[in-house]
Amino acid sequence: MGTIVIILIVLLAGIIFTFVAQSSADPKTKRTFHTVSILCYVAALLTLAMASYTTVPAGHVKVASLFGKVQPVPFDEGLHFPVNPLYSWTEFDLRQKTHKERAGVPSEDKLITEMDVSVQYRTIGSMAPDILRNTGKTQDIINVHMIPKLRSILREQGKGIKQAQDFFLESVQAQLQVTLQTSLSEYLAPKGLQVETVLIRDVVLPAVIRNAITETKKREQEVLKQQAELERFATEQNQKVKQAESELQAAKLEAEKIRALADAEAYQIEVINRQLAKSPNYIHLKEVERWNGVLPKYTGNSSVPILDLRKE
């Protein structure tokens, strides 16, 4: 509409300059105003030509409105010529988008669990005129329809959860995602949005449960620490027992060795004694073997010296 206003202004200026040129008596002034009027007409034609086409980028559609009336057929991506220069345009992005929402979900135990949810969606291009007519733009659908419905579904689903910590169960989250996607798809499709998928990004339990879980984890860690200490002590005691058993075994072996040596020596003595009983001269033989060849210097009670006449 602004383009048409500019064209009308430029045309009006051309008409005025033409009228001035025709009413002027000075040839030079007449030629000047006539040239300006021609330039105004050319500018108006160029502006009209530029307003008679439109281009739509990839992944988008445009909806035309004429004096506030929405045209029923959207314009797909590409070049469109000619089009009504009086059209005003509204562009819609059809590419996939993600809306992130955090909502409090009450469970049967009256506790509120914070849940982060991502909704992946895209605008239905063929319904762009209806969206513009009934709601506005895509963001208006999200604000007016998606967010309230999403929170409502979450609250309704939470009523079937007995305890807040059950939201961490994989089966509960999977069922919740399926329900959200199905319900949102059925509700938003007539509004112009196609829901691709719904994902639960994070679950934040109430503070009282988080504190209880933290305390439980601390106690579990303490128990594990004590068990590890007991296992370490038991291992040390087992090592000591094994060492004592080894020492006892070594002592037994040493005692058996001493006993065997004693038995051998006793057996040797017994054999010697039996031989001595059989051979009295054996003692004299041993005395001779122990003699070092030195004669005694004195003998008898008188202490008479005995001379050794052998040569040294």
Short mmCIF file of N, CA and C in Angstrom, two decimals, residues 123-272:
data_model
loop_
_atom_site.label_atom_id
_atom_site.label_comp_id
_atom_site.label_asym_id
_atom_site.label_seq_id
_atom_site.Cartn_x
_atom_site.Cartn_y
_atom_site.Cartn_z
N THR A 123 5.08 -24.91 10.24
CA THR A 123 3.83 -24.29 9.80
C THR A 123 3.32 -24.98 8.54
N ILE A 124 2.03 -25.23 8.48
CA ILE A 124 1.42 -25.84 7.30
C ILE A 124 1.19 -24.73 6.27
N GLY A 125 1.94 -24.79 5.15
CA GLY A 125 1.92 -23.70 4.18
C GLY A 125 0.57 -23.45 3.56
N SER A 126 -0.17 -24.52 3.26
CA SER A 126 -1.47 -24.34 2.61
C SER A 126 -2.48 -23.65 3.51
N MET A 127 -2.22 -23.65 4.82
CA MET A 127 -3.14 -23.03 5.76
C MET A 127 -2.70 -21.63 6.18
N ALA A 128 -1.66 -21.11 5.53
CA ALA A 128 -1.16 -19.79 5.90
C ALA A 128 -2.24 -18.70 5.81
N PRO A 129 -3.09 -18.67 4.78
CA PRO A 129 -4.16 -17.65 4.76
C PRO A 129 -5.11 -17.77 5.95
N ASP A 130 -5.47 -19.02 6.34
CA ASP A 130 -6.34 -19.19 7.50
C ASP A 130 -5.65 -18.76 8.78
N ILE A 131 -4.34 -19.04 8.89
CA ILE A 131 -3.59 -18.60 10.08
C ILE A 131 -3.62 -17.09 10.19
N LEU A 132 -3.35 -16.42 9.06
CA LEU A 132 -3.34 -14.95 9.08
C LEU A 132 -4.72 -14.41 9.40
N ARG A 133 -5.74 -15.05 8.89
CA ARG A 133 -7.10 -14.55 9.09
C ARG A 133 -7.60 -14.81 10.51
N ASN A 134 -7.27 -15.99 11.07
CA ASN A 134 -7.86 -16.39 12.35
C ASN A 134 -7.00 -16.07 13.56
N THR A 135 -5.68 -16.17 13.40
CA THR A 135 -4.79 -16.01 14.56
C THR A 135 -3.78 -14.90 14.37
N GLY A 136 -3.13 -14.85 13.24
CA GLY A 136 -2.08 -13.87 13.00
C GLY A 136 -0.91 -14.55 12.32
N LYS A 137 0.21 -14.64 13.02
CA LYS A 137 1.39 -15.32 12.50
C LYS A 137 1.65 -16.58 13.31
N THR A 138 2.74 -17.29 12.94
CA THR A 138 3.05 -18.56 13.60
C THR A 138 3.29 -18.38 15.09
N GLN A 139 3.98 -17.32 15.46
CA GLN A 139 4.26 -17.09 16.87
C GLN A 139 2.98 -16.86 17.66
N ASP A 140 1.98 -16.28 17.00
CA ASP A 140 0.69 -16.09 17.67
C ASP A 140 0.02 -17.43 17.95
N ILE A 141 0.16 -18.40 17.03
CA ILE A 141 -0.40 -19.74 17.28
C ILE A 141 0.28 -20.36 18.50
N ILE A 142 1.60 -20.18 18.60
CA ILE A 142 2.34 -20.75 19.74
C ILE A 142 1.86 -20.13 21.04
N ASN A 143 1.74 -18.81 21.05
CA ASN A 143 1.35 -18.12 22.28
C ASN A 143 -0.11 -18.38 22.65
N VAL A 144 -0.98 -18.41 21.64
CA VAL A 144 -2.41 -18.50 21.91
C VAL A 144 -2.87 -19.94 22.08
N HIS A 145 -2.28 -20.88 21.31
CA HIS A 145 -2.80 -22.25 21.30
C HIS A 145 -1.82 -23.27 21.86
N MET A 146 -0.55 -23.26 21.41
CA MET A 146 0.36 -24.35 21.79
C MET A 146 0.69 -24.32 23.28
N ILE A 147 1.15 -23.20 23.79
CA ILE A 147 1.62 -23.14 25.18
C ILE A 147 0.51 -23.50 26.17
N PRO A 148 -0.68 -22.89 26.09
CA PRO A 148 -1.73 -23.28 27.04
C PRO A 148 -2.11 -24.76 26.94
N LYS A 149 -2.19 -25.29 25.72
CA LYS A 149 -2.56 -26.70 25.56
C LYS A 149 -1.47 -27.61 26.10
N LEU A 150 -0.23 -27.27 25.86
CA LEU A 150 0.89 -28.07 26.37
C LEU A 150 0.87 -28.14 27.88
N ARG A 151 0.69 -27.02 28.53
CA ARG A 151 0.66 -27.00 29.99
C ARG A 151 -0.56 -27.76 30.52
N SER A 152 -1.66 -27.63 29.83
CA SER A 152 -2.86 -28.35 30.27
C SER A 152 -2.68 -29.86 30.19
N ILE A 153 -2.08 -30.34 29.10
CA ILE A 153 -1.85 -31.78 28.96
C ILE A 153 -0.89 -32.28 30.04
N LEU A 154 0.15 -31.50 30.30
CA LEU A 154 1.12 -31.91 31.34
C LEU A 154 0.44 -32.02 32.70
N ARG A 155 -0.39 -31.06 33.03
CA ARG A 155 -1.08 -31.12 34.33
C ARG A 155 -2.03 -32.32 34.40
N GLU A 156 -2.73 -32.60 33.30
CA GLU A 156 -3.65 -33.73 33.30
C GLU A 156 -2.89 -35.05 33.43
N GLN A 157 -1.77 -35.17 32.75
CA GLN A 157 -0.98 -36.40 32.84
C GLN A 157 -0.37 -36.56 34.22
N GLY A 158 -0.02 -35.46 34.86
CA GLY A 158 0.58 -35.54 36.19
C GLY A 158 -0.37 -36.09 37.23
N LYS A 159 -1.66 -35.94 37.00
CA LYS A 159 -2.63 -36.45 37.98
C LYS A 159 -2.59 -37.97 38.08
N GLY A 160 -2.08 -38.64 37.07
CA GLY A 160 -2.00 -40.10 37.12
C GLY A 160 -0.69 -40.63 37.65
N ILE A 161 0.21 -39.75 38.06
CA ILE A 161 1.51 -40.15 38.61
C ILE A 161 1.43 -40.10 40.14
N LYS A 162 1.66 -41.23 40.79
CA LYS A 162 1.49 -41.30 42.24
C LYS A 162 2.55 -40.49 42.98
N GLN A 163 3.80 -40.65 42.59
CA GLN A 163 4.90 -39.96 43.27
C GLN A 163 5.70 -39.16 42.28
N ALA A 164 6.22 -38.02 42.75
CA ALA A 164 6.95 -37.13 41.85
C ALA A 164 8.18 -37.81 41.27
N GLN A 165 8.85 -38.64 42.04
CA GLN A 165 10.07 -39.28 41.53
C GLN A 165 9.79 -40.27 40.41
N ASP A 166 8.50 -40.64 40.23
CA ASP A 166 8.17 -41.55 39.13
C ASP A 166 8.36 -40.89 37.77
N PHE A 167 8.47 -39.58 37.72
CA PHE A 167 8.71 -38.90 36.45
C PHE A 167 10.08 -39.27 35.87
N PHE A 168 10.96 -39.82 36.71
CA PHE A 168 12.27 -40.24 36.22
C PHE A 168 12.23 -41.60 35.56
N LEU A 169 11.13 -42.33 35.72
CA LEU A 169 11.03 -43.64 35.11
C LEU A 169 10.95 -43.52 33.59
N GLU A 170 11.71 -44.37 32.90
CA GLU A 170 11.74 -44.31 31.44
C GLU A 170 10.37 -44.58 30.83
N SER A 171 9.63 -45.52 31.42
CA SER A 171 8.30 -45.84 30.89
C SER A 171 7.34 -44.67 31.03
N VAL A 172 7.43 -43.96 32.15
CA VAL A 172 6.56 -42.79 32.37
C VAL A 172 6.88 -41.69 31.38
N GLN A 173 8.16 -41.41 31.17
CA GLN A 173 8.55 -40.37 30.23
C GLN A 173 8.15 -40.72 28.80
N ALA A 174 8.33 -41.99 28.41
CA ALA A 174 7.96 -42.41 27.06
C ALA A 174 6.46 -42.25 26.84
N GLN A 175 5.65 -42.69 27.83
CA GLN A 175 4.20 -42.56 27.71
C GLN A 175 3.78 -41.10 27.65
N LEU A 176 4.44 -40.27 28.45
CA LEU A 176 4.12 -38.85 28.48
C LEU A 176 4.44 -38.18 27.14
N GLN A 177 5.57 -38.55 26.54
CA GLN A 177 5.93 -37.98 25.24
C GLN A 177 4.93 -38.38 24.16
N VAL A 178 4.52 -39.63 24.16
CA VAL A 178 3.55 -40.09 23.17
C VAL A 178 2.22 -39.36 23.33
N THR A 179 1.78 -39.22 24.57
CA THR A 179 0.51 -38.53 24.82
C THR A 179 0.58 -37.07 24.41
N LEU A 180 1.69 -36.42 24.73
CA LEU A 180 1.86 -35.02 24.35
C LEU A 180 1.85 -34.85 22.83
N GLN A 181 2.59 -35.70 22.14
CA GLN A 181 2.66 -35.56 20.68
C GLN A 181 1.31 -35.82 20.03
N THR A 182 0.60 -36.86 20.48
CA THR A 182 -0.70 -37.18 19.90
C THR A 182 -1.72 -36.07 20.16
N SER A 183 -1.79 -35.62 21.40
CA SER A 183 -2.78 -34.61 21.76
C SER A 183 -2.48 -33.27 21.08
N LEU A 184 -1.21 -32.87 21.08
CA LEU A 184 -0.86 -31.60 20.44
C LEU A 184 -1.09 -31.65 18.93
N SER A 185 -0.75 -32.79 18.32
CA SER A 185 -0.95 -32.91 16.87
C SER A 185 -2.42 -32.76 16.51
N GLU A 186 -3.30 -33.46 17.25
CA GLU A 186 -4.73 -33.37 16.97
C GLU A 186 -5.27 -31.97 17.21
N TYR A 187 -4.72 -31.29 18.20
CA TYR A 187 -5.25 -29.97 18.55
C TYR A 187 -4.71 -28.86 17.64
N LEU A 188 -3.43 -28.94 17.26
CA LEU A 188 -2.81 -27.84 16.53
C LEU A 188 -2.92 -27.96 15.01
N ALA A 189 -3.17 -29.18 14.50
CA ALA A 189 -3.27 -29.34 13.05
C ALA A 189 -4.36 -28.45 12.45
N PRO A 190 -5.56 -28.37 13.01
CA PRO A 190 -6.56 -27.46 12.45
C PRO A 190 -6.20 -25.98 12.61
N LYS A 191 -5.24 -25.69 13.51
CA LYS A 191 -4.82 -24.30 13.71
C LYS A 191 -3.74 -23.89 12.73
N GLY A 192 -3.11 -24.88 12.05
CA GLY A 192 -2.08 -24.55 11.07
C GLY A 192 -0.68 -24.98 11.45
N LEU A 193 -0.52 -25.75 12.54
CA LEU A 193 0.80 -26.22 12.95
C LEU A 193 0.86 -27.74 12.88
N GLN A 194 1.93 -28.25 12.33
CA GLN A 194 2.18 -29.69 12.28
C GLN A 194 3.25 -30.03 13.32
N VAL A 195 2.88 -30.82 14.31
CA VAL A 195 3.80 -31.22 15.38
C VAL A 195 4.61 -32.42 14.91
N GLU A 196 5.93 -32.26 14.85
CA GLU A 196 6.81 -33.34 14.41
C GLU A 196 7.11 -34.32 15.55
N THR A 197 7.52 -33.80 16.68
CA THR A 197 7.83 -34.66 17.83
C THR A 197 7.85 -33.81 19.09
N VAL A 198 7.70 -34.48 20.23
CA VAL A 198 7.76 -33.83 21.54
C VAL A 198 8.80 -34.57 22.38
N LEU A 199 9.74 -33.83 22.94
CA LEU A 199 10.83 -34.43 23.71
C LEU A 199 10.86 -33.84 25.12
N ILE A 200 11.07 -34.70 26.10
CA ILE A 200 11.26 -34.26 27.48
C ILE A 200 12.76 -34.10 27.70
N ARG A 201 13.22 -32.85 27.87
CA ARG A 201 14.65 -32.59 27.98
C ARG A 201 15.16 -32.80 29.40
N ASP A 202 14.37 -32.39 30.38
CA ASP A 202 14.88 -32.45 31.76
C ASP A 202 13.70 -32.51 32.71
N VAL A 203 13.92 -33.16 33.85
CA VAL A 203 12.94 -33.25 34.92
C VAL A 203 13.60 -32.79 36.21
N VAL A 204 13.02 -31.78 36.83
CA VAL A 204 13.58 -31.22 38.07
C VAL A 204 12.60 -31.51 39.19
N LEU A 205 12.98 -32.42 40.08
CA LEU A 205 12.11 -32.79 41.18
C LEU A 205 12.01 -31.67 42.21
N PRO A 206 10.96 -31.70 43.05
CA PRO A 206 10.84 -30.70 44.12
C PRO A 206 12.05 -30.73 45.05
N ALA A 207 12.30 -29.59 45.68
CA ALA A 207 13.49 -29.45 46.54
C ALA A 207 13.50 -30.47 47.67
N VAL A 208 12.32 -30.76 48.24
CA VAL A 208 12.27 -31.69 49.38
C VAL A 208 12.72 -33.08 48.95
N ILE A 209 12.35 -33.49 47.74
CA ILE A 209 12.77 -34.81 47.25
C ILE A 209 14.24 -34.80 46.88
N ARG A 210 14.70 -33.70 46.26
CA ARG A 210 16.12 -33.61 45.92
C ARG A 210 16.99 -33.70 47.16
N ASN A 211 16.57 -33.02 48.23
CA ASN A 211 17.34 -33.07 49.48
C ASN A 211 17.33 -34.48 50.07
N ALA A 212 16.15 -35.12 50.01
CA ALA A 212 16.07 -36.49 50.54
C ALA A 212 16.95 -37.44 49.74
N ILE A 213 16.95 -37.27 48.42
CA ILE A 213 17.79 -38.12 47.57
C ILE A 213 19.27 -37.88 47.88
N THR A 214 19.62 -36.60 48.09
CA THR A 214 21.01 -36.28 48.42
C THR A 214 21.45 -36.93 49.72
N GLU A 215 20.57 -36.87 50.74
CA GLU A 215 20.89 -37.49 52.02
C GLU A 215 21.00 -39.01 51.88
N THR A 216 20.09 -39.59 51.08
CA THR A 216 20.14 -41.03 50.86
C THR A 216 21.44 -41.44 50.18
N LYS A 217 21.85 -40.64 49.19
CA LYS A 217 23.10 -40.93 48.50
C LYS A 217 24.30 -40.83 49.45
N LYS A 218 24.25 -39.83 50.35
CA LYS A 218 25.34 -39.69 51.31
C LYS A 218 25.42 -40.92 52.21
N ARG A 219 24.25 -41.38 52.68
CA ARG A 219 24.25 -42.57 53.54
C ARG A 219 24.74 -43.79 52.78
N GLU A 220 24.31 -43.92 51.54
CA GLU A 220 24.77 -45.05 50.73
C GLU A 220 26.28 -45.00 50.53
N GLN A 221 26.80 -43.79 50.27
CA GLN A 221 28.25 -43.65 50.11
C GLN A 221 28.98 -44.00 51.41
N GLU A 222 28.38 -43.63 52.53
CA GLU A 222 29.00 -43.94 53.83
C GLU A 222 29.01 -45.45 54.06
N VAL A 223 27.89 -46.09 53.72
CA VAL A 223 27.81 -47.55 53.88
C VAL A 223 28.84 -48.24 52.98
N LEU A 224 28.93 -47.75 51.74
CA LEU A 224 29.92 -48.33 50.82
C LEU A 224 31.34 -48.13 51.34
N LYS A 225 31.56 -46.96 51.91
CA LYS A 225 32.89 -46.69 52.47
C LYS A 225 33.20 -47.64 53.62
N GLN A 226 32.21 -47.87 54.51
CA GLN A 226 32.41 -48.79 55.62
C GLN A 226 32.61 -50.22 55.12
N GLN A 227 31.84 -50.60 54.13
CA GLN A 227 32.02 -51.95 53.57
C GLN A 227 33.41 -52.11 52.97
N ALA A 228 33.88 -51.08 52.29
CA ALA A 228 35.23 -51.15 51.72
C ALA A 228 36.28 -51.26 52.82
N GLU A 229 36.05 -50.53 53.93
CA GLU A 229 36.99 -50.59 55.05
C GLU A 229 36.99 -51.98 55.68
N LEU A 230 35.77 -52.57 55.82
CA LEU A 230 35.68 -53.92 56.37
C LEU A 230 36.35 -54.94 55.45
N GLU A 231 36.15 -54.78 54.16
CA GLU A 231 36.78 -55.69 53.21
C GLU A 231 38.30 -55.56 53.27
N ARG A 232 38.78 -54.31 53.40
CA ARG A 232 40.22 -54.11 53.52
C ARG A 232 40.76 -54.77 54.78
N PHE A 233 40.05 -54.59 55.93
CA PHE A 233 40.48 -55.19 57.19
C PHE A 233 40.47 -56.72 57.09
N ALA A 234 39.39 -57.25 56.46
CA ALA A 234 39.31 -58.70 56.31
C ALA A 234 40.45 -59.22 55.44
N THR A 235 40.78 -58.47 54.40
CA THR A 235 41.88 -58.88 53.54
C THR A 235 43.20 -58.89 54.31
N GLU A 236 43.42 -57.85 55.11
CA GLU A 236 44.65 -57.80 55.92
C GLU A 236 44.71 -58.98 56.89
N GLN A 237 43.55 -59.28 57.55
CA GLN A 237 43.54 -60.39 58.50
C GLN A 237 43.79 -61.73 57.80
N ASN A 238 43.22 -61.87 56.62
CA ASN A 238 43.46 -63.10 55.86
C ASN A 238 44.94 -63.24 55.50
N GLN A 239 45.55 -62.10 55.16
CA GLN A 239 46.97 -62.13 54.83
C GLN A 239 47.79 -62.52 56.06
N LYS A 240 47.39 -61.97 57.23
CA LYS A 240 48.10 -62.31 58.46
C LYS A 240 47.93 -63.80 58.79
N VAL A 241 46.71 -64.31 58.61
CA VAL A 241 46.46 -65.72 58.88
C VAL A 241 47.30 -66.60 57.96
N LYS A 242 47.34 -66.24 56.69
CA LYS A 242 48.13 -67.01 55.74
C LYS A 242 49.62 -66.95 56.09
N GLN A 243 50.06 -65.74 56.52
CA GLN A 243 51.46 -65.61 56.92
C GLN A 243 51.76 -66.47 58.15
N ALA A 244 50.81 -66.44 59.13
CA ALA A 244 51.01 -67.26 60.34
C ALA A 244 51.02 -68.75 59.99
N GLU A 245 50.11 -69.14 59.09
CA GLU A 245 50.09 -70.53 58.66
C GLU A 245 51.40 -70.92 57.99
N SER A 246 51.93 -70.00 57.16
CA SER A 246 53.21 -70.28 56.51
C SER A 246 54.33 -70.42 57.53
N GLU A 247 54.35 -69.50 58.53
CA GLU A 247 55.38 -69.58 59.57
C GLU A 247 55.25 -70.86 60.37
N LEU A 248 53.96 -71.25 60.68
CA LEU A 248 53.75 -72.48 61.42
C LEU A 248 54.22 -73.69 60.62
N GLN A 249 53.93 -73.68 59.35
CA GLN A 249 54.37 -74.78 58.50
C GLN A 249 55.90 -74.85 58.44
N ALA A 250 56.52 -73.64 58.35
CA ALA A 250 57.98 -73.61 58.32
C ALA A 250 58.56 -74.12 59.63
N ALA A 251 57.91 -73.73 60.77
CA ALA A 251 58.40 -74.20 62.07
C ALA A 251 58.27 -75.73 62.19
N LYS A 252 57.14 -76.23 61.67
CA LYS A 252 56.95 -77.68 61.71
C LYS A 252 58.02 -78.40 60.89
N LEU A 253 58.29 -77.81 59.70
CA LEU A 253 59.33 -78.42 58.86
C LEU A 253 60.69 -78.36 59.54
N GLU A 254 60.99 -77.23 60.21
CA GLU A 254 62.27 -77.11 60.91
C GLU A 254 62.35 -78.10 62.06
N ALA A 255 61.21 -78.25 62.79
CA ALA A 255 61.20 -79.22 63.89
C ALA A 255 61.40 -80.63 63.38
N GLU A 256 60.74 -80.95 62.27
CA GLU A 256 60.91 -82.27 61.69
C GLU A 256 62.34 -82.48 61.24
N LYS A 257 62.95 -81.39 60.71
CA LYS A 257 64.35 -81.51 60.30
C LYS A 257 65.25 -81.79 61.50
N ILE A 258 65.03 -81.03 62.60
CA ILE A 258 65.84 -81.24 63.82
C ILE A 258 65.63 -82.64 64.37
N ARG A 259 64.35 -83.06 64.36
CA ARG A 259 64.04 -84.40 64.87
C ARG A 259 64.73 -85.47 64.01
N ALA A 260 64.70 -85.24 62.71
CA ALA A 260 65.33 -86.23 61.81
C ALA A 260 66.84 -86.28 62.04
N LEU A 261 67.44 -85.04 62.21
CA LEU A 261 68.88 -85.02 62.48
C LEU A 261 69.22 -85.70 63.80
N ALA A 262 68.36 -85.43 64.81
CA ALA A 262 68.60 -86.05 66.13
C ALA A 262 68.46 -87.56 66.05
N ASP A 263 67.41 -87.98 65.28
CA ASP A 263 67.24 -89.43 65.13
C ASP A 263 68.44 -90.04 64.41
N ALA A 264 68.94 -89.33 63.41
CA ALA A 264 70.10 -89.85 62.67
C ALA A 264 71.32 -89.95 63.58
N GLU A 265 71.50 -88.87 64.40
CA GLU A 265 72.66 -88.88 65.29
C GLU A 265 72.51 -89.97 66.35
N ALA A 266 71.26 -90.14 66.86
CA ALA A 266 71.05 -91.19 67.87
C ALA A 266 71.30 -92.56 67.26
N TYR A 267 70.85 -92.71 66.00
CA TYR A 267 71.08 -93.98 65.33
C TYR A 267 72.57 -94.24 65.14
N GLN A 268 73.29 -93.15 64.80
CA GLN A 268 74.74 -93.29 64.63
C GLN A 268 75.41 -93.71 65.94
N ILE A 269 75.00 -93.05 67.05
CA ILE A 269 75.58 -93.39 68.36
C ILE A 269 75.27 -94.83 68.72
N GLU A 270 73.99 -95.21 68.41
CA GLU A 270 73.59 -96.59 68.74
C GLU A 270 74.43 -97.59 67.96
N VAL A 271 74.68 -97.28 66.69
CA VAL A 271 75.48 -98.18 65.87
C VAL A 271 76.91 -98.27 66.41
N ILE A 272 77.42 -97.08 66.81
CA ILE A 272 78.79 -97.05 67.35
C ILE A 272 78.88 -97.87 68.63
#
